[in-house]
């Protein structure tokens, strides 16, 4: 069995092999946090083959329970009902489902409108954008390699969304800026863990095969959204103190903030700037903390400047550490 390392999969995410298909169980765990927000809405899944997509399956089978108005899905060119798209066939399609017609509460083929696209079904195509304009909420697993461009399009057209990405996308200037401005945040449920994705059979690298289907897991997978949910307004419970424990909180060598290695160790009594791991965002409440900056080699927001060029900002006692988010407690 040819198994994949996480390094290989990360490379795949940056190449043309971006077909990582989300499992139904992970979609179900996520959508339960947003059920009330779908009522009367048109949902668009614009990076899915609707014939094999778990997103289409979830929303079509739960159409009435969610009170949806319409479900639309598009995909790249594919005419094979049983295989993943290899972008080799003549026509791409988009499906439209408007709910149960015969009373059995099952999305039967005759109830699903099949429409052909002139182009290849890419989310950036004019045809896909016209469908996007109809949507209220976009839900999908977009290509990781095009994540910046994908999110930029959603913001340009003012769409609500729930999408899957990698936690490292937080370090992209474009994404981090949206998080800082409270225009985008991490969704509930995944919290940066590894999840299994179904992948096309022709992929040579994978982690396991079950019933003839190849699967791979990608580390640090999270949901990004701009839909509100109750949990994101919960304060992080703080129980440690800075006063009397100053030695536990060294300052960065080239930035005026203390470093905290674990979210649980954030001091409740520190008024200044605090550098925390990016996992902080899985618990972040913008009413409790303000995001000031992101530290890597340079500032995530500003990049290298005259003052910081040649200075590693995320460094403590001469040792570079992984990306830190600089925060300030609003409630002190």
PDB file of C-alpha atoms in Angstrom, residues 7-309:
ATOM      1  CA  UNK A   7       4.333  16.532   3.751  1.00  0.00           C
ATOM      2  CA  UNK A   8       3.211  14.857   0.546  1.00  0.00           C
ATOM      3  CA  UNK A   9      -0.395  15.794   1.161  1.00  0.00           C
ATOM      4  CA  UNK A  10       0.544  19.395   1.827  1.00  0.00           C
ATOM      5  CA  UNK A  11       2.321  19.382  -1.529  1.00  0.00           C
ATOM      6  CA  UNK A  12      -0.793  17.908  -3.116  1.00  0.00           C
ATOM      7  CA  UNK A  13      -2.821  20.724  -1.628  1.00  0.00           C
ATOM      8  CA  UNK A  14      -0.590  23.165  -3.486  1.00  0.00           C
ATOM      9  CA  UNK A  15      -0.768  21.325  -6.782  1.00  0.00           C
ATOM     10  CA  UNK A  16      -3.527  20.416  -9.211  1.00  0.00           C
ATOM     11  CA  UNK A  17      -4.465  17.465  -6.999  1.00  0.00           C
ATOM     12  CA  UNK A  18      -6.876  19.393  -4.824  1.00  0.00           C
ATOM     13  CA  UNK A  19      -9.711  16.855  -4.849  1.00  0.00           C
ATOM     14  CA  UNK A  20     -10.154  16.177  -1.141  1.00  0.00           C
ATOM     15  CA  UNK A  21     -13.781  15.162  -0.590  1.00  0.00           C
ATOM     16  CA  UNK A  22     -15.264  15.820   2.840  1.00  0.00           C
ATOM     17  CA  UNK A  23     -17.034  12.972   4.615  1.00  0.00           C
ATOM     18  CA  UNK A  24     -20.701  13.219   5.534  1.00  0.00           C
ATOM     19  CA  UNK A  25     -20.052  12.672   9.260  1.00  0.00           C
ATOM     20  CA  UNK A  26     -17.829  15.771   9.465  1.00  0.00           C
ATOM     21  CA  UNK A  27     -20.404  17.868   7.617  1.00  0.00           C
ATOM     22  CA  UNK A  28     -23.176  16.730   9.963  1.00  0.00           C
ATOM     23  CA  UNK A  29     -21.119  17.611  13.043  1.00  0.00           C
ATOM     24  CA  UNK A  30     -20.547  21.097  11.672  1.00  0.00           C
ATOM     25  CA  UNK A  31     -23.963  22.015  10.343  1.00  0.00           C
ATOM     26  CA  UNK A  32     -25.779  21.281  13.604  1.00  0.00           C
ATOM     27  CA  UNK A  33     -24.373  24.590  14.917  1.00  0.00           C
ATOM     28  CA  UNK A  34     -26.089  26.568  12.138  1.00  0.00           C
ATOM     29  CA  UNK A  35     -29.413  24.806  11.479  1.00  0.00           C
ATOM     30  CA  UNK A  36     -31.576  27.816  12.320  1.00  0.00           C
ATOM     31  CA  UNK A  37     -29.647  30.033   9.877  1.00  0.00           C
ATOM     32  CA  UNK A  38     -30.538  28.040   6.754  1.00  0.00           C
ATOM     33  CA  UNK A  39     -34.274  28.619   6.852  1.00  0.00           C
ATOM     34  CA  UNK A  40     -35.481  30.261   3.634  1.00  0.00           C
ATOM     35  CA  UNK A  41     -31.963  30.390   2.182  1.00  0.00           C
ATOM     36  CA  UNK A  42     -30.387  29.297  -1.088  1.00  0.00           C
ATOM     37  CA  UNK A  43     -27.270  27.179  -0.490  1.00  0.00           C
ATOM     38  CA  UNK A  44     -24.551  26.961  -3.130  1.00  0.00           C
ATOM     39  CA  UNK A  45     -21.847  24.276  -3.158  1.00  0.00           C
ATOM     40  CA  UNK A  46     -19.569  25.510  -5.921  1.00  0.00           C
ATOM     41  CA  UNK A  47     -16.572  23.192  -5.587  1.00  0.00           C
ATOM     42  CA  UNK A  48     -18.397  19.863  -5.548  1.00  0.00           C
ATOM     43  CA  UNK A  49     -19.241  17.085  -7.926  1.00  0.00           C
ATOM     44  CA  UNK A  50     -22.916  16.845  -6.955  1.00  0.00           C
ATOM     45  CA  UNK A  51     -23.073  13.185  -7.962  1.00  0.00           C
ATOM     46  CA  UNK A  52     -20.586  12.124  -5.298  1.00  0.00           C
ATOM     47  CA  UNK A  53     -20.516  15.145  -2.980  1.00  0.00           C
ATOM     48  CA  UNK A  54     -21.396  14.689   0.684  1.00  0.00           C
ATOM     49  CA  UNK A  55     -22.322  18.380   0.806  1.00  0.00           C
ATOM     50  CA  UNK A  56     -25.011  17.838  -1.831  1.00  0.00           C
ATOM     51  CA  UNK A  57     -26.136  14.672  -0.030  1.00  0.00           C
ATOM     52  CA  UNK A  58     -26.453  16.453   3.317  1.00  0.00           C
ATOM     53  CA  UNK A  59     -28.374  19.479   2.069  1.00  0.00           C
ATOM     54  CA  UNK A  60     -30.655  17.556  -0.312  1.00  0.00           C
ATOM     55  CA  UNK A  61     -31.648  14.976   2.294  1.00  0.00           C
ATOM     56  CA  UNK A  62     -32.110  17.673   4.946  1.00  0.00           C
ATOM     57  CA  UNK A  63     -33.756  20.192   2.607  1.00  0.00           C
ATOM     58  CA  UNK A  64     -37.114  20.251   4.407  1.00  0.00           C
ATOM     59  CA  UNK A  65     -35.646  19.959   7.904  1.00  0.00           C
ATOM     60  CA  UNK A  66     -33.478  23.012   7.287  1.00  0.00           C
ATOM     61  CA  UNK A  67     -36.251  24.894   5.511  1.00  0.00           C
ATOM     62  CA  UNK A  68     -34.074  25.596   2.482  1.00  0.00           C
ATOM     63  CA  UNK A  69     -35.321  27.632  -0.442  1.00  0.00           C
ATOM     64  CA  UNK A  70     -32.975  26.145  -3.050  1.00  0.00           C
ATOM     65  CA  UNK A  71     -29.815  24.016  -3.349  1.00  0.00           C
ATOM     66  CA  UNK A  72     -27.350  24.553  -6.198  1.00  0.00           C
ATOM     67  CA  UNK A  73     -24.108  22.658  -6.842  1.00  0.00           C
ATOM     68  CA  UNK A  74     -21.500  22.896  -9.577  1.00  0.00           C
ATOM     69  CA  UNK A  75     -18.420  20.892 -10.438  1.00  0.00           C
ATOM     70  CA  UNK A  76     -15.637  20.512 -12.962  1.00  0.00           C
ATOM     71  CA  UNK A  77     -16.241  18.557 -16.151  1.00  0.00           C
ATOM     72  CA  UNK A  78     -17.285  14.974 -15.406  1.00  0.00           C
ATOM     73  CA  UNK A  79     -19.771  12.559 -16.892  1.00  0.00           C
ATOM     74  CA  UNK A  80     -18.928   9.476 -14.842  1.00  0.00           C
ATOM     75  CA  UNK A  81     -21.446   8.870 -12.067  1.00  0.00           C
ATOM     76  CA  UNK A  82     -19.095   6.605 -10.118  1.00  0.00           C
ATOM     77  CA  UNK A  83     -15.641   8.163 -10.435  1.00  0.00           C
ATOM     78  CA  UNK A  84     -14.172  11.433  -9.281  1.00  0.00           C
ATOM     79  CA  UNK A  85     -13.701  14.110 -11.880  1.00  0.00           C
ATOM     80  CA  UNK A  86     -10.478  14.047 -13.869  1.00  0.00           C
ATOM     81  CA  UNK A  87     -11.561  17.115 -15.848  1.00  0.00           C
ATOM     82  CA  UNK A  88     -11.484  15.099 -19.099  1.00  0.00           C
ATOM     83  CA  UNK A  89     -15.101  14.973 -20.280  1.00  0.00           C
ATOM     84  CA  UNK A  90     -16.878  17.382 -22.565  1.00  0.00           C
ATOM     85  CA  UNK A  91     -19.447  19.069 -20.342  1.00  0.00           C
ATOM     86  CA  UNK A  92     -19.625  20.329 -16.788  1.00  0.00           C
ATOM     87  CA  UNK A  93     -22.985  20.399 -15.006  1.00  0.00           C
ATOM     88  CA  UNK A  94     -24.808  22.205 -12.271  1.00  0.00           C
ATOM     89  CA  UNK A  95     -27.694  20.771 -10.305  1.00  0.00           C
ATOM     90  CA  UNK A  96     -30.633  22.578  -8.789  1.00  0.00           C
ATOM     91  CA  UNK A  97     -32.865  21.031  -6.134  1.00  0.00           C
ATOM     92  CA  UNK A  98     -35.998  22.786  -4.921  1.00  0.00           C
ATOM     93  CA  UNK A  99     -37.225  20.199  -2.456  1.00  0.00           C
ATOM     94  CA  UNK A 100     -39.410  17.118  -2.329  1.00  0.00           C
ATOM     95  CA  UNK A 101     -42.237  16.893  -4.879  1.00  0.00           C
ATOM     96  CA  UNK A 102     -43.691  13.394  -4.397  1.00  0.00           C
ATOM     97  CA  UNK A 103     -43.928  13.381  -0.594  1.00  0.00           C
ATOM     98  CA  UNK A 104     -41.306  10.736   0.182  1.00  0.00           C
ATOM     99  CA  UNK A 105     -38.835  13.330   1.555  1.00  0.00           C
ATOM    100  CA  UNK A 106     -36.073  11.838  -0.605  1.00  0.00           C
ATOM    101  CA  UNK A 107     -34.272  13.771  -3.383  1.00  0.00           C
ATOM    102  CA  UNK A 108     -35.162  11.522  -6.318  1.00  0.00           C
ATOM    103  CA  UNK A 109     -33.320  11.965  -9.651  1.00  0.00           C
ATOM    104  CA  UNK A 110     -36.468  13.206 -11.379  1.00  0.00           C
ATOM    105  CA  UNK A 111     -36.760  15.994  -8.785  1.00  0.00           C
ATOM    106  CA  UNK A 112     -33.245  17.290  -9.435  1.00  0.00           C
ATOM    107  CA  UNK A 113     -32.707  19.684 -12.305  1.00  0.00           C
ATOM    108  CA  UNK A 114     -29.612  18.821 -14.354  1.00  0.00           C
ATOM    109  CA  UNK A 115     -28.177  21.744 -16.302  1.00  0.00           C
ATOM    110  CA  UNK A 116     -25.124  21.857 -18.548  1.00  0.00           C
ATOM    111  CA  UNK A 117     -22.463  24.526 -18.350  1.00  0.00           C
ATOM    112  CA  UNK A 118     -20.669  25.955 -21.341  1.00  0.00           C
ATOM    113  CA  UNK A 119     -17.385  26.177 -19.434  1.00  0.00           C
ATOM    114  CA  UNK A 120     -15.537  23.841 -17.082  1.00  0.00           C
ATOM    115  CA  UNK A 121     -17.395  24.663 -13.852  1.00  0.00           C
ATOM    116  CA  UNK A 122     -14.486  26.508 -12.216  1.00  0.00           C
ATOM    117  CA  UNK A 123     -15.733  28.713  -9.367  1.00  0.00           C
ATOM    118  CA  UNK A 124     -14.052  31.683 -11.072  1.00  0.00           C
ATOM    119  CA  UNK A 125     -15.974  31.284 -14.329  1.00  0.00           C
ATOM    120  CA  UNK A 126     -18.684  33.777 -15.275  1.00  0.00           C
ATOM    121  CA  UNK A 127     -21.297  31.002 -15.215  1.00  0.00           C
ATOM    122  CA  UNK A 128     -20.380  30.005 -11.675  1.00  0.00           C
ATOM    123  CA  UNK A 129     -20.340  33.634 -10.556  1.00  0.00           C
ATOM    124  CA  UNK A 130     -23.871  34.126 -11.882  1.00  0.00           C
ATOM    125  CA  UNK A 131     -24.978  31.160  -9.777  1.00  0.00           C
ATOM    126  CA  UNK A 132     -23.046  32.554  -6.822  1.00  0.00           C
ATOM    127  CA  UNK A 133     -25.068  35.763  -7.047  1.00  0.00           C
ATOM    128  CA  UNK A 134     -28.238  33.744  -6.356  1.00  0.00           C
ATOM    129  CA  UNK A 135     -26.824  32.191  -3.195  1.00  0.00           C
ATOM    130  CA  UNK A 136     -27.331  33.251   0.394  1.00  0.00           C
ATOM    131  CA  UNK A 137     -24.857  30.793   1.938  1.00  0.00           C
ATOM    132  CA  UNK A 138     -21.918  28.995   0.319  1.00  0.00           C
ATOM    133  CA  UNK A 139     -20.848  25.686   1.859  1.00  0.00           C
ATOM    134  CA  UNK A 140     -18.019  23.601   0.426  1.00  0.00           C
ATOM    135  CA  UNK A 141     -14.435  22.381   0.617  1.00  0.00           C
ATOM    136  CA  UNK A 142     -12.593  24.683  -1.838  1.00  0.00           C
ATOM    137  CA  UNK A 143      -9.199  23.860  -3.366  1.00  0.00           C
ATOM    138  CA  UNK A 144      -6.576  24.555  -0.697  1.00  0.00           C
ATOM    139  CA  UNK A 145      -4.186  25.953  -3.291  1.00  0.00           C
ATOM    140  CA  UNK A 146      -6.747  28.605  -4.294  1.00  0.00           C
ATOM    141  CA  UNK A 147      -7.960  29.447  -0.795  1.00  0.00           C
ATOM    142  CA  UNK A 148      -6.991  33.129  -0.861  1.00  0.00           C
ATOM    143  CA  UNK A 149      -8.664  33.685  -4.208  1.00  0.00           C
ATOM    144  CA  UNK A 150     -11.738  31.726  -3.182  1.00  0.00           C
ATOM    145  CA  UNK A 151     -12.300  33.718   0.016  1.00  0.00           C
ATOM    146  CA  UNK A 152     -11.653  36.995  -1.812  1.00  0.00           C
ATOM    147  CA  UNK A 153     -14.456  36.152  -4.232  1.00  0.00           C
ATOM    148  CA  UNK A 154     -16.895  35.402  -1.398  1.00  0.00           C
ATOM    149  CA  UNK A 155     -16.063  38.700   0.265  1.00  0.00           C
ATOM    150  CA  UNK A 156     -16.356  40.613  -3.019  1.00  0.00           C
ATOM    151  CA  UNK A 157     -19.906  39.361  -3.509  1.00  0.00           C
ATOM    152  CA  UNK A 158     -20.876  39.747   0.134  1.00  0.00           C
ATOM    153  CA  UNK A 159     -21.716  36.083   0.711  1.00  0.00           C
ATOM    154  CA  UNK A 160     -22.161  34.174   3.937  1.00  0.00           C
ATOM    155  CA  UNK A 161     -20.134  30.983   3.957  1.00  0.00           C
ATOM    156  CA  UNK A 162     -18.970  27.874   5.783  1.00  0.00           C
ATOM    157  CA  UNK A 163     -15.862  26.410   4.145  1.00  0.00           C
ATOM    158  CA  UNK A 164     -13.068  23.996   5.015  1.00  0.00           C
ATOM    159  CA  UNK A 165      -9.424  25.056   4.996  1.00  0.00           C
ATOM    160  CA  UNK A 166      -6.103  24.366   6.621  1.00  0.00           C
ATOM    161  CA  UNK A 167      -5.133  26.119   9.843  1.00  0.00           C
ATOM    162  CA  UNK A 168      -2.014  27.482   8.145  1.00  0.00           C
ATOM    163  CA  UNK A 169      -4.301  29.688   6.032  1.00  0.00           C
ATOM    164  CA  UNK A 170      -4.589  31.849   9.161  1.00  0.00           C
ATOM    165  CA  UNK A 171      -1.054  33.039   8.432  1.00  0.00           C
ATOM    166  CA  UNK A 172      -1.997  34.414   5.004  1.00  0.00           C
ATOM    167  CA  UNK A 173      -2.121  38.198   5.194  1.00  0.00           C
ATOM    168  CA  UNK A 174      -5.461  38.332   3.390  1.00  0.00           C
ATOM    169  CA  UNK A 175      -7.111  35.814   5.716  1.00  0.00           C
ATOM    170  CA  UNK A 176      -5.508  37.136   8.899  1.00  0.00           C
ATOM    171  CA  UNK A 177      -6.674  40.668   8.102  1.00  0.00           C
ATOM    172  CA  UNK A 178     -10.277  39.461   7.817  1.00  0.00           C
ATOM    173  CA  UNK A 179      -9.991  37.638  11.146  1.00  0.00           C
ATOM    174  CA  UNK A 180      -8.530  40.728  12.812  1.00  0.00           C
ATOM    175  CA  UNK A 181     -11.391  42.848  11.464  1.00  0.00           C
ATOM    176  CA  UNK A 182     -13.934  40.284  12.724  1.00  0.00           C
ATOM    177  CA  UNK A 183     -15.188  39.639   9.198  1.00  0.00           C
ATOM    178  CA  UNK A 184     -14.206  35.965   9.272  1.00  0.00           C
ATOM    179  CA  UNK A 185     -13.636  33.521  12.118  1.00  0.00           C
ATOM    180  CA  UNK A 186     -13.088  29.856  12.813  1.00  0.00           C
ATOM    181  CA  UNK A 187     -16.173  27.689  12.887  1.00  0.00           C
ATOM    182  CA  UNK A 188     -17.245  25.191  15.481  1.00  0.00           C
ATOM    183  CA  UNK A 189     -16.402  21.477  15.648  1.00  0.00           C
ATOM    184  CA  UNK A 190     -13.036  20.664  14.010  1.00  0.00           C
ATOM    185  CA  UNK A 191     -10.668  22.755  16.149  1.00  0.00           C
ATOM    186  CA  UNK A 192      -7.655  22.062  13.973  1.00  0.00           C
ATOM    187  CA  UNK A 193      -7.641  18.285  14.168  1.00  0.00           C
ATOM    188  CA  UNK A 194      -6.830  15.790  11.425  1.00  0.00           C
ATOM    189  CA  UNK A 195      -9.831  14.574   9.427  1.00  0.00           C
ATOM    190  CA  UNK A 196     -10.175  11.926   6.760  1.00  0.00           C
ATOM    191  CA  UNK A 197     -10.921  12.945   3.187  1.00  0.00           C
ATOM    192  CA  UNK A 198     -12.027  10.684   0.390  1.00  0.00           C
ATOM    193  CA  UNK A 199      -9.688  11.099  -2.573  1.00  0.00           C
ATOM    194  CA  UNK A 200      -9.821  10.054  -6.254  1.00  0.00           C
ATOM    195  CA  UNK A 201      -8.704   6.504  -6.882  1.00  0.00           C
ATOM    196  CA  UNK A 202      -5.991   7.538  -9.339  1.00  0.00           C
ATOM    197  CA  UNK A 203      -4.073   9.312  -6.545  1.00  0.00           C
ATOM    198  CA  UNK A 204      -0.983   7.242  -5.813  1.00  0.00           C
ATOM    199  CA  UNK A 205      -0.459   8.493  -2.262  1.00  0.00           C
ATOM    200  CA  UNK A 206      -3.021   7.833   0.448  1.00  0.00           C
ATOM    201  CA  UNK A 207      -3.369   6.629   4.048  1.00  0.00           C
ATOM    202  CA  UNK A 208      -5.880   3.801   3.774  1.00  0.00           C
ATOM    203  CA  UNK A 209      -8.321   1.963   1.513  1.00  0.00           C
ATOM    204  CA  UNK A 210     -11.768   0.885   2.694  1.00  0.00           C
ATOM    205  CA  UNK A 211     -14.224  -0.900   0.396  1.00  0.00           C
ATOM    206  CA  UNK A 212     -12.141   0.079  -2.595  1.00  0.00           C
ATOM    207  CA  UNK A 213     -12.142   3.784  -1.685  1.00  0.00           C
ATOM    208  CA  UNK A 214      -8.935   5.677  -0.943  1.00  0.00           C
ATOM    209  CA  UNK A 215      -8.732   8.021   2.038  1.00  0.00           C
ATOM    210  CA  UNK A 216      -6.144  10.485   3.277  1.00  0.00           C
ATOM    211  CA  UNK A 217      -6.093  12.733   6.296  1.00  0.00           C
ATOM    212  CA  UNK A 218      -4.862  16.293   6.302  1.00  0.00           C
ATOM    213  CA  UNK A 219      -3.450  17.762   9.490  1.00  0.00           C
ATOM    214  CA  UNK A 220      -4.884  20.852  11.184  1.00  0.00           C
ATOM    215  CA  UNK A 221      -8.170  21.072   9.300  1.00  0.00           C
ATOM    216  CA  UNK A 222     -10.615  23.792  10.312  1.00  0.00           C
ATOM    217  CA  UNK A 223     -13.814  25.481   9.208  1.00  0.00           C
ATOM    218  CA  UNK A 224     -13.810  29.153   8.257  1.00  0.00           C
ATOM    219  CA  UNK A 225     -17.072  31.072   8.391  1.00  0.00           C
ATOM    220  CA  UNK A 226     -18.753  34.435   8.771  1.00  0.00           C
ATOM    221  CA  UNK A 227     -21.953  32.922  10.155  1.00  0.00           C
ATOM    222  CA  UNK A 228     -22.451  33.567  13.836  1.00  0.00           C
ATOM    223  CA  UNK A 229     -22.877  30.808  16.401  1.00  0.00           C
ATOM    224  CA  UNK A 230     -23.303  30.791  20.165  1.00  0.00           C
ATOM    225  CA  UNK A 231     -20.005  29.198  21.182  1.00  0.00           C
ATOM    226  CA  UNK A 232     -17.853  31.929  19.661  1.00  0.00           C
ATOM    227  CA  UNK A 233     -19.230  34.408  22.226  1.00  0.00           C
ATOM    228  CA  UNK A 234     -18.040  32.329  25.199  1.00  0.00           C
ATOM    229  CA  UNK A 235     -15.124  33.819  27.102  1.00  0.00           C
ATOM    230  CA  UNK A 236     -11.965  31.799  27.569  1.00  0.00           C
ATOM    231  CA  UNK A 237     -11.726  30.952  31.254  1.00  0.00           C
ATOM    232  CA  UNK A 238      -8.486  32.431  32.594  1.00  0.00           C
ATOM    233  CA  UNK A 239      -7.024  31.278  35.887  1.00  0.00           C
ATOM    234  CA  UNK A 240      -3.280  32.056  35.749  1.00  0.00           C
ATOM    235  CA  UNK A 241      -1.688  35.322  36.878  1.00  0.00           C
ATOM    236  CA  UNK A 242       1.255  37.297  35.534  1.00  0.00           C
ATOM    237  CA  UNK A 243       2.060  39.040  38.805  1.00  0.00           C
ATOM    238  CA  UNK A 244       4.378  36.840  40.797  1.00  0.00           C
ATOM    239  CA  UNK A 245       5.005  34.524  37.822  1.00  0.00           C
ATOM    240  CA  UNK A 246       6.840  36.902  35.500  1.00  0.00           C
ATOM    241  CA  UNK A 247       9.594  34.371  34.750  1.00  0.00           C
ATOM    242  CA  UNK A 248       7.038  32.091  33.090  1.00  0.00           C
ATOM    243  CA  UNK A 249       6.213  34.772  30.531  1.00  0.00           C
ATOM    244  CA  UNK A 250       9.386  35.861  28.680  1.00  0.00           C
ATOM    245  CA  UNK A 251       9.178  38.703  26.188  1.00  0.00           C
ATOM    246  CA  UNK A 252       9.900  38.341  22.497  1.00  0.00           C
ATOM    247  CA  UNK A 253      13.406  39.392  21.520  1.00  0.00           C
ATOM    248  CA  UNK A 254      12.256  41.835  18.850  1.00  0.00           C
ATOM    249  CA  UNK A 255       8.670  42.667  19.771  1.00  0.00           C
ATOM    250  CA  UNK A 256       7.186  44.193  22.905  1.00  0.00           C
ATOM    251  CA  UNK A 257       4.883  41.404  24.039  1.00  0.00           C
ATOM    252  CA  UNK A 258       5.070  38.412  26.352  1.00  0.00           C
ATOM    253  CA  UNK A 259       5.000  34.897  24.904  1.00  0.00           C
ATOM    254  CA  UNK A 260       2.427  32.314  25.996  1.00  0.00           C
ATOM    255  CA  UNK A 261       2.839  28.769  24.691  1.00  0.00           C
ATOM    256  CA  UNK A 262      -0.604  27.475  25.638  1.00  0.00           C
ATOM    257  CA  UNK A 263      -3.987  29.178  25.508  1.00  0.00           C
ATOM    258  CA  UNK A 264      -4.700  27.825  28.994  1.00  0.00           C
ATOM    259  CA  UNK A 265      -1.707  29.804  30.307  1.00  0.00           C
ATOM    260  CA  UNK A 266      -2.924  33.258  29.223  1.00  0.00           C
ATOM    261  CA  UNK A 267      -2.659  35.419  32.377  1.00  0.00           C
ATOM    262  CA  UNK A 268      -5.841  37.055  33.580  1.00  0.00           C
ATOM    263  CA  UNK A 269      -4.106  40.151  34.962  1.00  0.00           C
ATOM    264  CA  UNK A 270      -1.774  41.239  32.140  1.00  0.00           C
ATOM    265  CA  UNK A 271      -2.695  44.542  30.494  1.00  0.00           C
ATOM    266  CA  UNK A 272      -0.057  44.533  27.765  1.00  0.00           C
ATOM    267  CA  UNK A 273       0.376  42.619  24.540  1.00  0.00           C
ATOM    268  CA  UNK A 274       0.409  38.820  24.578  1.00  0.00           C
ATOM    269  CA  UNK A 275       1.677  36.471  21.863  1.00  0.00           C
ATOM    270  CA  UNK A 276      -0.335  33.230  21.655  1.00  0.00           C
ATOM    271  CA  UNK A 277      -0.347  30.189  19.318  1.00  0.00           C
ATOM    272  CA  UNK A 278      -2.715  30.222  16.333  1.00  0.00           C
ATOM    273  CA  UNK A 279      -4.804  27.546  18.089  1.00  0.00           C
ATOM    274  CA  UNK A 280      -6.042  30.465  20.195  1.00  0.00           C
ATOM    275  CA  UNK A 281      -8.459  31.239  17.364  1.00  0.00           C
ATOM    276  CA  UNK A 282     -10.417  28.035  17.998  1.00  0.00           C
ATOM    277  CA  UNK A 283     -11.529  29.630  21.291  1.00  0.00           C
ATOM    278  CA  UNK A 284     -11.306  33.319  20.358  1.00  0.00           C
ATOM    279  CA  UNK A 285     -14.070  35.678  21.465  1.00  0.00           C
ATOM    280  CA  UNK A 286     -13.688  39.134  19.911  1.00  0.00           C
ATOM    281  CA  UNK A 287     -15.620  40.613  22.829  1.00  0.00           C
ATOM    282  CA  UNK A 288     -12.950  39.376  25.254  1.00  0.00           C
ATOM    283  CA  UNK A 289      -9.742  39.939  23.269  1.00  0.00           C
ATOM    284  CA  UNK A 290      -8.529  42.284  20.543  1.00  0.00           C
ATOM    285  CA  UNK A 291      -6.210  40.948  17.847  1.00  0.00           C
ATOM    286  CA  UNK A 292      -3.316  43.365  17.322  1.00  0.00           C
ATOM    287  CA  UNK A 293      -0.856  41.623  15.026  1.00  0.00           C
ATOM    288  CA  UNK A 294       0.534  38.331  13.760  1.00  0.00           C
ATOM    289  CA  UNK A 295       4.202  37.471  14.210  1.00  0.00           C
ATOM    290  CA  UNK A 296       6.227  35.201  11.978  1.00  0.00           C
ATOM    291  CA  UNK A 297       9.619  36.044  10.547  1.00  0.00           C
ATOM    292  CA  UNK A 298       8.050  39.442  10.043  1.00  0.00           C
ATOM    293  CA  UNK A 299       4.670  40.978  10.714  1.00  0.00           C
ATOM    294  CA  UNK A 300       1.884  39.054   8.969  1.00  0.00           C
ATOM    295  CA  UNK A 301       0.103  42.325   8.271  1.00  0.00           C
ATOM    296  CA  UNK A 302       3.029  44.536   7.232  1.00  0.00           C
ATOM    297  CA  UNK A 303       5.719  42.140   6.056  1.00  0.00           C
ATOM    298  CA  UNK A 304       9.347  43.271   6.384  1.00  0.00           C
ATOM    299  CA  UNK A 305       9.803  46.945   7.232  1.00  0.00           C
ATOM    300  CA  UNK A 306      12.884  49.122   7.629  1.00  0.00           C
ATOM    301  CA  UNK A 307      12.676  48.607  11.392  1.00  0.00           C
ATOM    302  CA  UNK A 308      12.116  44.834  11.339  1.00  0.00           C
ATOM    303  CA  UNK A 309      14.126  43.658   8.346  1.00  0.00           C
TER     304      UNK A 309
END
